[in-house]
Amino acid sequence: MHRSLVSISDLTDEEVTELIDLSKVFREVNSREIPKVPALRGKTVATLFFENSTRTRLSFELAATRLSADVLTFTLGSSSVSKGESLRDTAETIESLGADLIIMRHSSSGAVGLVGSWLDIPLVNAGDGAHEHPTQALLDAFTLMDQFETGPRLDGINVAIVGDVLHSRVARSNVQLMSRLGAKITLVGPPVLLPLDLSLWPVKVSHSLDEVLAGSDVLYLLRIQSERFSESLVPSLSEFAKSFSLNMERLAKAKKETVVMHPGPMIRGVEITGEVADSPQSLVRKQVENGVSVRMAVLYWLLGAGQERLEPIW
Ligand code: NCD
């Protein structure tokens, strides 16, 4: 049976630790003068993105290249989808071409799991609608473990996830993973941008960013993902920014060890000001950097190369 990574719930605690350990190995590879290993030589990895992306797609493609895999890139605009080809036929064509693994992003929640049920090769979910984005959560956890030196856990770390949680797959994957690792999470935003029923979520809720500043070790900001909803949920972006934008004045009310995170793309002036994004407390660039190592770990792990094969490979 092939494995896929569609949701954080696909991973046991031991597997999360294994992936974090592998990420460290690949971070060392990435620090070398020639950051490339032959681990996936002969394998073909395809990226199938039905939604726009900058960092996630480039990060996966760079990860595959650094593992010496061949990379097939599907681009929606120039594909036969515009001629009416179905999702199933598109995915099966990529499998028939010889892809050993597909990395997929789609605007519909559940689309990646559905494609996974049709194919015999592993899939990695690079974001499906407002459902999940598991590699983002893994790279965020990896970045925080490093920052706070908490080993393979996040025990006692207070994380505020701020903004448009309702439409955020990043928040859904992060809440699951961070809470399993021991972090305490508070969702912060206006009621219209938070899920209606949070009774099963392992979180606290606040409608005031100002109230959570002093008690948070991590301020994790989210973009308002207006492409995922039709009518306007906030009266105006400047109204939202007045209460929920992280600016320097607000950051000064947090502890000096508090860090700022954002999955990107950042909309400077809305959820975060440029000054905060570029401040020494911001981990945004670190997140992107760690993303490559984490995705190398995921690809290597899913393509069946057991950890025992690490040594002889390099
Ligand atoms: C996010 C996404 O696409 O879910 N970005 C990312 O992958 N780093 C968040 C967003 O689009 O706002």
mmCIF file of C-alpha atoms and ligand atoms in Angstrom:
data_model
loop_
_atom_site.group_PDB
_atom_site.id
_atom_site.type_symbol
_atom_site.label_atom_id
_atom_site.label_comp_id
_atom_site.label_asym_id
_atom_site.label_seq_id
_atom_site.Cartn_x
_atom_site.Cartn_y
_atom_site.Cartn_z
ATOM 1 C CA MET A 1 0.000 0.000 0.000
ATOM 2 C CA HIS A 2 1.367 3.406 -0.920
ATOM 3 C CA ARG A 3 1.297 6.220 1.601
ATOM 4 C CA SER A 4 0.060 9.739 0.916
ATOM 5 C CA LEU A 5 0.175 12.945 2.942
ATOM 6 C CA VAL A 6 -3.218 14.617 2.637
ATOM 7 C CA SER A 7 -3.855 15.575 6.253
ATOM 8 C CA ILE A 8 -1.827 15.928 9.431
ATOM 9 C CA SER A 9 -4.037 13.125 10.782
ATOM 10 C CA ASP A 10 -2.346 10.749 8.281
ATOM 11 C CA LEU A 11 0.761 10.902 10.490
ATOM 12 C CA THR A 12 1.341 9.188 13.835
ATOM 13 C CA ASP A 13 3.328 11.056 16.507
ATOM 14 C CA GLU A 14 6.325 8.795 15.759
ATOM 15 C CA GLU A 15 6.107 9.641 12.064
ATOM 16 C CA VAL A 16 6.012 13.374 12.815
ATOM 17 C CA THR A 17 9.216 12.970 14.834
ATOM 18 C CA GLU A 18 10.750 10.894 12.031
ATOM 19 C CA LEU A 19 9.950 13.649 9.500
ATOM 20 C CA ILE A 20 11.390 16.338 11.776
ATOM 21 C CA ASP A 21 14.581 14.271 12.199
ATOM 22 C CA LEU A 22 14.831 13.769 8.444
ATOM 23 C CA SER A 23 14.308 17.515 7.923
ATOM 24 C CA LYS A 24 17.393 18.161 10.053
ATOM 25 C CA VAL A 25 19.410 15.769 7.901
ATOM 26 C CA PHE A 26 18.294 17.595 4.768
ATOM 27 C CA ARG A 27 18.950 21.001 6.292
ATOM 28 C CA GLU A 28 22.554 19.914 6.645
ATOM 29 C CA VAL A 29 22.518 18.876 2.971
ATOM 30 C CA ASN A 30 21.117 22.304 2.064
ATOM 31 C CA SER A 31 23.970 24.040 3.889
ATOM 32 C CA ARG A 32 26.592 22.317 1.716
ATOM 33 C CA GLU A 33 28.377 24.039 -1.110
ATOM 34 C CA ILE A 34 26.674 21.638 -3.516
ATOM 35 C CA PRO A 35 23.266 21.085 -1.895
ATOM 36 C CA LYS A 36 22.280 18.009 -3.815
ATOM 37 C CA VAL A 37 22.125 14.261 -3.078
ATOM 38 C CA PRO A 38 21.279 11.324 -5.347
ATOM 39 C CA ALA A 39 18.609 9.964 -2.972
ATOM 40 C CA LEU A 40 15.723 9.999 -5.487
ATOM 41 C CA ARG A 41 17.686 9.515 -8.692
ATOM 42 C CA GLY A 42 15.475 7.809 -11.275
ATOM 43 C CA LYS A 43 12.237 8.914 -9.575
ATOM 44 C CA THR A 44 9.824 11.342 -11.203
ATOM 45 C CA VAL A 45 7.869 13.851 -9.135
ATOM 46 C CA ALA A 46 5.013 15.876 -10.666
ATOM 47 C CA THR A 47 3.530 19.135 -9.396
ATOM 48 C CA LEU A 48 -0.169 19.472 -10.212
ATOM 49 C CA PHE A 49 -1.270 22.944 -9.137
ATOM 50 C CA PHE A 50 -4.801 24.067 -9.992
ATOM 51 C CA GLU A 51 -4.360 27.210 -7.877
ATOM 52 C CA ASN A 52 -1.693 29.885 -7.892
ATOM 53 C CA SER A 53 1.385 29.554 -5.752
ATOM 54 C CA THR A 54 4.849 31.039 -5.437
ATOM 55 C CA ARG A 55 6.688 29.556 -2.490
ATOM 56 C CA THR A 56 4.964 26.207 -2.075
ATOM 57 C CA ARG A 57 5.436 25.118 -5.660
ATOM 58 C CA LEU A 58 9.005 26.417 -5.993
ATOM 59 C CA SER A 59 9.880 24.900 -2.653
ATOM 60 C CA PHE A 60 8.593 21.442 -3.648
ATOM 61 C CA GLU A 61 10.304 21.635 -7.042
ATOM 62 C CA LEU A 62 13.580 22.703 -5.464
ATOM 63 C CA ALA A 63 13.251 19.911 -2.883
ATOM 64 C CA ALA A 64 12.719 17.308 -5.619
ATOM 65 C CA THR A 65 15.637 18.682 -7.668
ATOM 66 C CA ARG A 66 17.982 18.605 -4.668
ATOM 67 C CA LEU A 67 17.087 14.932 -4.200
ATOM 68 C CA SER A 68 17.977 14.355 -7.885
ATOM 69 C CA ALA A 69 14.415 13.427 -8.887
ATOM 70 C CA ASP A 70 13.075 14.447 -12.300
ATOM 71 C CA VAL A 71 10.323 17.064 -12.057
ATOM 72 C CA LEU A 72 7.211 17.295 -14.246
ATOM 73 C CA THR A 73 5.390 20.608 -13.977
ATOM 74 C CA PHE A 74 1.712 20.914 -14.818
ATOM 75 C CA THR A 75 0.515 24.467 -15.440
ATOM 76 C CA LEU A 76 -3.245 24.959 -15.394
ATOM 77 C CA GLY A 77 -3.377 27.803 -17.920
ATOM 78 C CA SER A 78 -1.557 25.922 -20.677
ATOM 79 C CA SER A 79 -3.055 22.485 -19.937
ATOM 80 C CA SER A 80 -5.852 20.493 -21.565
ATOM 81 C CA VAL A 81 -8.094 21.345 -18.601
ATOM 82 C CA SER A 82 -8.969 24.452 -20.631
ATOM 83 C CA LYS A 83 -10.210 22.057 -23.363
ATOM 84 C CA GLY A 84 -12.508 20.382 -20.832
ATOM 85 C CA GLU A 85 -10.361 17.484 -19.627
ATOM 86 C CA SER A 86 -11.559 16.148 -16.269
ATOM 87 C CA LEU A 87 -9.585 16.107 -13.036
ATOM 88 C CA ARG A 88 -9.497 12.313 -13.122
ATOM 89 C CA ASP A 89 -8.190 12.121 -16.698
ATOM 90 C CA THR A 90 -5.573 14.791 -15.971
ATOM 91 C CA ALA A 91 -4.317 12.954 -12.880
ATOM 92 C CA GLU A 92 -4.343 9.539 -14.577
ATOM 93 C CA THR A 93 -2.408 10.957 -17.538
ATOM 94 C CA ILE A 94 0.326 12.172 -15.200
ATOM 95 C CA GLU A 95 0.444 8.756 -13.547
ATOM 96 C CA SER A 96 0.608 7.026 -16.962
ATOM 97 C CA LEU A 97 3.479 9.287 -17.992
ATOM 98 C CA GLY A 98 5.442 7.638 -15.205
ATOM 99 C CA ALA A 99 5.204 9.995 -12.239
ATOM 100 C CA ASP A 100 6.127 8.240 -8.987
ATOM 101 C CA LEU A 101 4.501 10.910 -6.798
ATOM 102 C CA ILE A 102 2.163 13.857 -7.325
ATOM 103 C CA ILE A 103 2.192 17.091 -5.341
ATOM 104 C CA MET A 104 -1.217 18.672 -5.747
ATOM 105 C CA ARG A 105 -2.982 21.937 -4.930
ATOM 106 C CA HIS A 106 -6.659 22.576 -5.663
ATOM 107 C CA SER A 107 -9.265 25.156 -4.699
ATOM 108 C CA SER A 108 -11.751 22.490 -3.546
ATOM 109 C CA SER A 109 -11.491 20.964 -0.091
ATOM 110 C CA GLY A 110 -11.176 17.196 -0.476
ATOM 111 C CA ALA A 111 -9.955 17.251 -4.097
ATOM 112 C CA VAL A 112 -6.508 15.888 -3.229
ATOM 113 C CA GLY A 113 -7.932 12.992 -1.199
ATOM 114 C CA LEU A 114 -10.289 12.187 -4.061
ATOM 115 C CA VAL A 115 -7.486 12.055 -6.631
ATOM 116 C CA GLY A 116 -5.518 9.898 -4.186
ATOM 117 C CA SER A 117 -8.341 7.344 -4.232
ATOM 118 C CA TRP A 118 -8.051 7.031 -8.032
ATOM 119 C CA LEU A 119 -4.279 6.588 -8.299
ATOM 120 C CA ASP A 120 -1.727 4.010 -7.219
ATOM 121 C CA ILE A 121 1.055 6.489 -6.408
ATOM 122 C CA PRO A 122 1.579 8.697 -3.331
ATOM 123 C CA LEU A 123 0.090 12.181 -3.250
ATOM 124 C CA VAL A 124 1.184 15.182 -1.222
ATOM 125 C CA ASN A 125 -1.444 17.778 -0.433
ATOM 126 C CA ALA A 126 0.010 21.223 -1.154
ATOM 127 C CA GLY A 127 -3.280 22.876 -0.100
ATOM 128 C CA ASP A 128 -6.892 21.884 -0.854
ATOM 129 C CA GLY A 129 -9.485 24.633 -0.457
ATOM 130 C CA ALA A 130 -9.927 25.537 3.188
ATOM 131 C CA HIS A 131 -9.137 21.970 4.282
ATOM 132 C CA GLU A 132 -5.418 21.299 4.884
ATOM 133 C CA HIS A 133 -1.835 22.161 4.021
ATOM 134 C CA PRO A 134 0.183 19.601 5.981
ATOM 135 C CA THR A 135 3.714 20.471 4.803
ATOM 136 C CA GLN A 136 3.164 24.099 5.863
ATOM 137 C CA ALA A 137 2.326 22.883 9.373
ATOM 138 C CA LEU A 138 5.392 20.613 9.444
ATOM 139 C CA LEU A 139 7.712 23.433 8.387
ATOM 140 C CA ASP A 140 6.145 25.788 10.915
ATOM 141 C CA ALA A 141 6.577 23.246 13.732
ATOM 142 C CA PHE A 142 10.177 22.609 12.618
ATOM 143 C CA THR A 143 10.879 26.369 12.649
ATOM 144 C CA LEU A 144 9.405 26.789 16.138
ATOM 145 C CA MET A 145 11.242 23.777 17.628
ATOM 146 C CA ASP A 146 14.432 25.385 16.431
ATOM 147 C CA GLN A 147 13.567 28.827 17.705
ATOM 148 C CA PHE A 148 12.493 27.762 21.187
ATOM 149 C CA GLU A 149 14.833 24.750 21.477
ATOM 150 C CA THR A 150 11.984 22.542 22.663
ATOM 151 C CA GLY A 151 13.352 19.320 21.129
ATOM 152 C CA PRO A 152 10.829 17.370 19.067
ATOM 153 C CA ARG A 153 7.879 19.008 20.917
ATOM 154 C CA LEU A 154 6.250 22.428 21.373
ATOM 155 C CA ASP A 155 5.205 21.990 25.007
ATOM 156 C CA GLY A 156 4.162 25.179 26.756
ATOM 157 C CA ILE A 157 4.451 27.428 23.680
ATOM 158 C CA ASN A 158 1.517 29.869 23.402
ATOM 159 C CA VAL A 159 0.537 30.439 19.795
ATOM 160 C CA ALA A 160 -1.993 33.051 18.647
ATOM 161 C CA ILE A 161 -3.284 32.391 15.117
ATOM 162 C CA VAL A 162 -4.665 35.706 13.923
ATOM 163 C CA GLY A 163 -6.989 36.762 11.091
ATOM 164 C CA ASP A 164 -8.948 34.778 8.527
ATOM 165 C CA VAL A 165 -9.013 31.369 10.226
ATOM 166 C CA LEU A 166 -12.326 30.510 8.557
ATOM 167 C CA HIS A 167 -10.815 30.085 5.083
ATOM 168 C CA SER A 168 -7.376 28.942 6.149
ATOM 169 C CA ARG A 169 -6.092 25.444 5.410
ATOM 170 C CA VAL A 170 -2.832 26.532 7.033
ATOM 171 C CA ALA A 171 -4.684 27.152 10.312
ATOM 172 C CA ARG A 172 -6.483 23.787 10.132
ATOM 173 C CA SER A 173 -3.250 21.840 9.680
ATOM 174 C CA ASN A 174 -1.358 23.941 12.198
ATOM 175 C CA VAL A 175 -3.988 23.679 14.937
ATOM 176 C CA GLN A 176 -3.888 19.884 14.662
ATOM 177 C CA LEU A 177 -0.124 19.538 14.570
ATOM 178 C CA MET A 178 0.850 22.221 17.077
ATOM 179 C CA SER A 179 -1.718 21.064 19.643
ATOM 180 C CA ARG A 180 -0.546 17.445 19.294
ATOM 181 C CA LEU A 181 2.983 18.676 19.959
ATOM 182 C CA GLY A 182 1.876 20.392 23.168
ATOM 183 C CA ALA A 183 1.430 24.036 22.104
ATOM 184 C CA LYS A 184 -1.483 26.078 23.456
ATOM 185 C CA ILE A 185 -3.392 27.780 20.678
ATOM 186 C CA THR A 186 -5.655 30.827 20.670
ATOM 187 C CA LEU A 187 -7.550 31.755 17.519
ATOM 188 C CA VAL A 188 -7.908 35.506 17.171
ATOM 189 C CA GLY A 189 -10.155 37.385 14.763
ATOM 190 C CA PRO A 190 -13.548 38.977 14.237
ATOM 191 C CA PRO A 191 -16.375 36.408 14.622
ATOM 192 C CA VAL A 192 -17.103 36.480 10.853
ATOM 193 C CA LEU A 193 -13.602 35.217 10.096
ATOM 194 C CA LEU A 194 -13.658 32.372 12.629
ATOM 195 C CA PRO A 195 -15.404 29.006 12.107
ATOM 196 C CA LEU A 196 -18.907 29.007 13.625
ATOM 197 C CA ASP A 197 -18.529 25.825 15.644
ATOM 198 C CA LEU A 198 -15.192 25.499 17.354
ATOM 199 C CA SER A 199 -16.337 23.060 20.019
ATOM 200 C CA LEU A 200 -14.159 20.232 18.668
ATOM 201 C CA TRP A 201 -11.088 22.394 18.082
ATOM 202 C CA PRO A 202 -8.377 22.206 20.789
ATOM 203 C CA VAL A 203 -8.176 26.009 21.002
ATOM 204 C CA LYS A 204 -9.194 29.098 22.932
ATOM 205 C CA VAL A 205 -10.831 31.982 21.086
ATOM 206 C CA SER A 206 -10.345 35.731 21.371
ATOM 207 C CA HIS A 207 -11.820 38.593 19.383
ATOM 208 C CA SER A 208 -9.106 41.020 20.444
ATOM 209 C CA LEU A 209 -5.515 40.946 19.215
ATOM 210 C CA ASP A 210 -4.556 43.549 21.836
ATOM 211 C CA GLU A 211 -5.644 41.183 24.609
ATOM 212 C CA VAL A 212 -3.441 38.268 23.517
ATOM 213 C CA LEU A 213 -0.230 40.183 22.741
ATOM 214 C CA ALA A 214 1.422 39.944 26.158
ATOM 215 C CA GLY A 215 0.713 36.227 26.637
ATOM 216 C CA SER A 216 1.783 34.917 23.228
ATOM 217 C CA ASP A 217 5.144 33.411 22.301
ATOM 218 C CA VAL A 218 4.121 33.228 18.660
ATOM 219 C CA LEU A 219 1.923 35.620 16.676
ATOM 220 C CA TYR A 220 0.957 33.672 13.560
ATOM 221 C CA LEU A 221 -0.766 35.938 11.031
ATOM 222 C CA LEU A 222 -3.039 34.904 8.183
ATOM 223 C CA ARG A 223 -3.967 36.676 4.964
ATOM 224 C CA ILE A 224 -7.631 37.434 4.283
ATOM 225 C CA GLN A 225 -8.224 34.781 1.614
ATOM 226 C CA SER A 226 -10.900 36.654 -0.314
ATOM 227 C CA GLU A 227 -10.581 34.281 -3.309
ATOM 228 C CA ARG A 228 -12.253 31.644 -1.093
ATOM 229 C CA PHE A 229 -15.449 33.593 -0.402
ATOM 230 C CA SER A 230 -17.869 35.503 -2.547
ATOM 231 C CA GLU A 231 -19.404 38.280 -0.499
ATOM 232 C CA SER A 232 -17.372 40.690 1.580
ATOM 233 C CA LEU A 233 -17.112 39.500 5.185
ATOM 234 C CA VAL A 234 -15.259 42.463 6.634
ATOM 235 C CA PRO A 235 -16.601 45.993 6.082
ATOM 236 C CA SER A 236 -13.233 47.095 4.690
ATOM 237 C CA LEU A 237 -9.621 46.051 4.855
ATOM 238 C CA SER A 238 -8.739 49.230 6.721
ATOM 239 C CA GLU A 239 -11.416 48.453 9.346
ATOM 240 C CA PHE A 240 -9.911 44.967 9.739
ATOM 241 C CA ALA A 241 -6.399 46.390 9.931
ATOM 242 C CA LYS A 242 -7.365 48.830 12.674
ATOM 243 C CA SER A 243 -8.140 45.963 15.056
ATOM 244 C CA PHE A 244 -6.145 43.006 13.734
ATOM 245 C CA SER A 245 -3.077 44.261 11.882
ATOM 246 C CA LEU A 246 0.182 43.537 13.659
ATOM 247 C CA ASN A 247 2.074 46.819 13.673
ATOM 248 C CA MET A 248 5.166 47.891 15.630
ATOM 249 C CA GLU A 249 3.067 49.529 18.331
ATOM 250 C CA ARG A 250 1.271 46.245 18.990
ATOM 251 C CA LEU A 251 4.436 44.155 18.697
ATOM 252 C CA ALA A 252 6.029 46.349 21.392
ATOM 253 C CA LYS A 253 3.348 45.112 23.806
ATOM 254 C CA ALA A 254 4.468 41.502 23.304
ATOM 255 C CA LYS A 255 7.505 39.955 25.016
ATOM 256 C CA LYS A 256 10.782 40.662 23.275
ATOM 257 C CA GLU A 257 11.229 36.893 22.680
ATOM 258 C CA THR A 258 7.869 36.703 20.911
ATOM 259 C CA VAL A 259 8.181 35.738 17.262
ATOM 260 C CA VAL A 260 6.039 36.607 14.258
ATOM 261 C CA MET A 261 5.113 34.055 11.601
ATOM 262 C CA HIS A 262 3.152 34.152 8.343
ATOM 263 C CA PRO A 263 2.740 31.423 5.687
ATOM 264 C CA GLY A 264 2.845 34.001 2.875
ATOM 265 C CA PRO A 265 1.804 35.664 0.717
ATOM 266 C CA MET A 266 1.808 38.649 3.103
ATOM 267 C CA ILE A 267 -0.365 41.632 2.322
ATOM 268 C CA ARG A 268 1.699 44.378 3.893
ATOM 269 C CA GLY A 269 -0.503 46.996 5.485
ATOM 270 C CA VAL A 270 -3.429 44.627 6.077
ATOM 271 C CA GLU A 271 -2.652 41.741 8.486
ATOM 272 C CA ILE A 272 0.973 42.790 9.002
ATOM 273 C CA THR A 273 2.906 45.998 8.485
ATOM 274 C CA GLY A 274 6.094 46.040 6.436
ATOM 275 C CA GLU A 275 8.116 47.007 9.498
ATOM 276 C CA VAL A 276 6.919 43.980 11.471
ATOM 277 C CA ALA A 277 7.443 41.656 8.502
ATOM 278 C CA ASP A 278 11.068 42.802 8.245
ATOM 279 C CA SER A 279 11.738 43.062 11.992
ATOM 280 C CA PRO A 280 14.245 40.794 13.772
ATOM 281 C CA GLN A 281 11.296 39.084 15.492
ATOM 282 C CA SER A 282 9.907 37.914 12.156
ATOM 283 C CA LEU A 283 10.548 34.258 11.196
ATOM 284 C CA VAL A 284 8.945 34.597 7.766
ATOM 285 C CA ARG A 285 12.189 34.103 5.811
ATOM 286 C CA LYS A 286 13.202 31.198 8.077
ATOM 287 C CA GLN A 287 9.864 29.504 7.390
ATOM 288 C CA VAL A 288 10.503 29.629 3.648
ATOM 289 C CA GLU A 289 14.072 28.401 4.082
ATOM 290 C CA ASN A 290 13.041 25.481 6.310
ATOM 291 C CA GLY A 291 10.261 24.600 3.868
ATOM 292 C CA VAL A 292 12.773 23.156 1.403
ATOM 293 C CA SER A 293 14.336 20.802 3.986
ATOM 294 C CA VAL A 294 10.938 19.685 5.280
ATOM 295 C CA ARG A 295 9.659 18.973 1.765
ATOM 296 C CA MET A 296 12.820 17.029 0.941
ATOM 297 C CA ALA A 297 12.071 14.946 4.039
ATOM 298 C CA VAL A 298 8.454 14.345 2.980
ATOM 299 C CA LEU A 299 9.353 13.354 -0.595
ATOM 300 C CA TYR A 300 12.158 11.075 0.545
ATOM 301 C CA TRP A 301 9.959 9.473 3.190
ATOM 302 C CA LEU A 302 6.999 8.858 0.862
ATOM 303 C CA LEU A 303 9.025 7.441 -1.971
ATOM 304 C CA GLY A 304 9.876 4.489 0.179
ATOM 305 C CA ALA A 305 13.489 5.184 0.889
ATOM 306 C CA GLY A 306 13.774 3.956 4.472
ATOM 307 C CA GLN A 307 15.927 5.816 6.981
ATOM 308 C CA GLU A 308 18.386 2.892 6.975
ATOM 309 C CA ARG A 309 19.218 3.845 3.412
ATOM 310 C CA LEU A 310 20.344 7.322 4.432
ATOM 311 C CA GLU A 311 23.951 6.412 5.248
ATOM 312 C CA PRO A 312 24.985 4.616 2.035
ATOM 313 C CA ILE A 313 23.310 7.299 -0.086
ATOM 314 C CA TRP A 314 25.650 10.004 1.086
HETATM 315 C C1 NCD B 1 -1.095 29.752 1.986
HETATM 316 C C2 NCD B 1 -1.985 28.872 1.147
HETATM 317 O O1 NCD B 1 -1.905 28.859 -0.073
HETATM 318 O O2 NCD B 1 -2.736 28.156 1.777
HETATM 319 N N1 NCD B 1 0.132 30.024 1.486
HETATM 320 C C3 NCD B 1 1.126 29.067 1.442
HETATM 321 O O3 NCD B 1 0.962 27.986 0.927
HETATM 322 N N2 NCD B 1 2.295 29.354 2.001
HETATM 323 C C4 NCD B 1 -1.829 30.867 2.627
HETATM 324 C C5 NCD B 1 -2.536 31.883 1.779
HETATM 325 O O4 NCD B 1 -2.794 31.687 0.598
HETATM 326 O O5 NCD B 1 -2.857 32.945 2.338
#
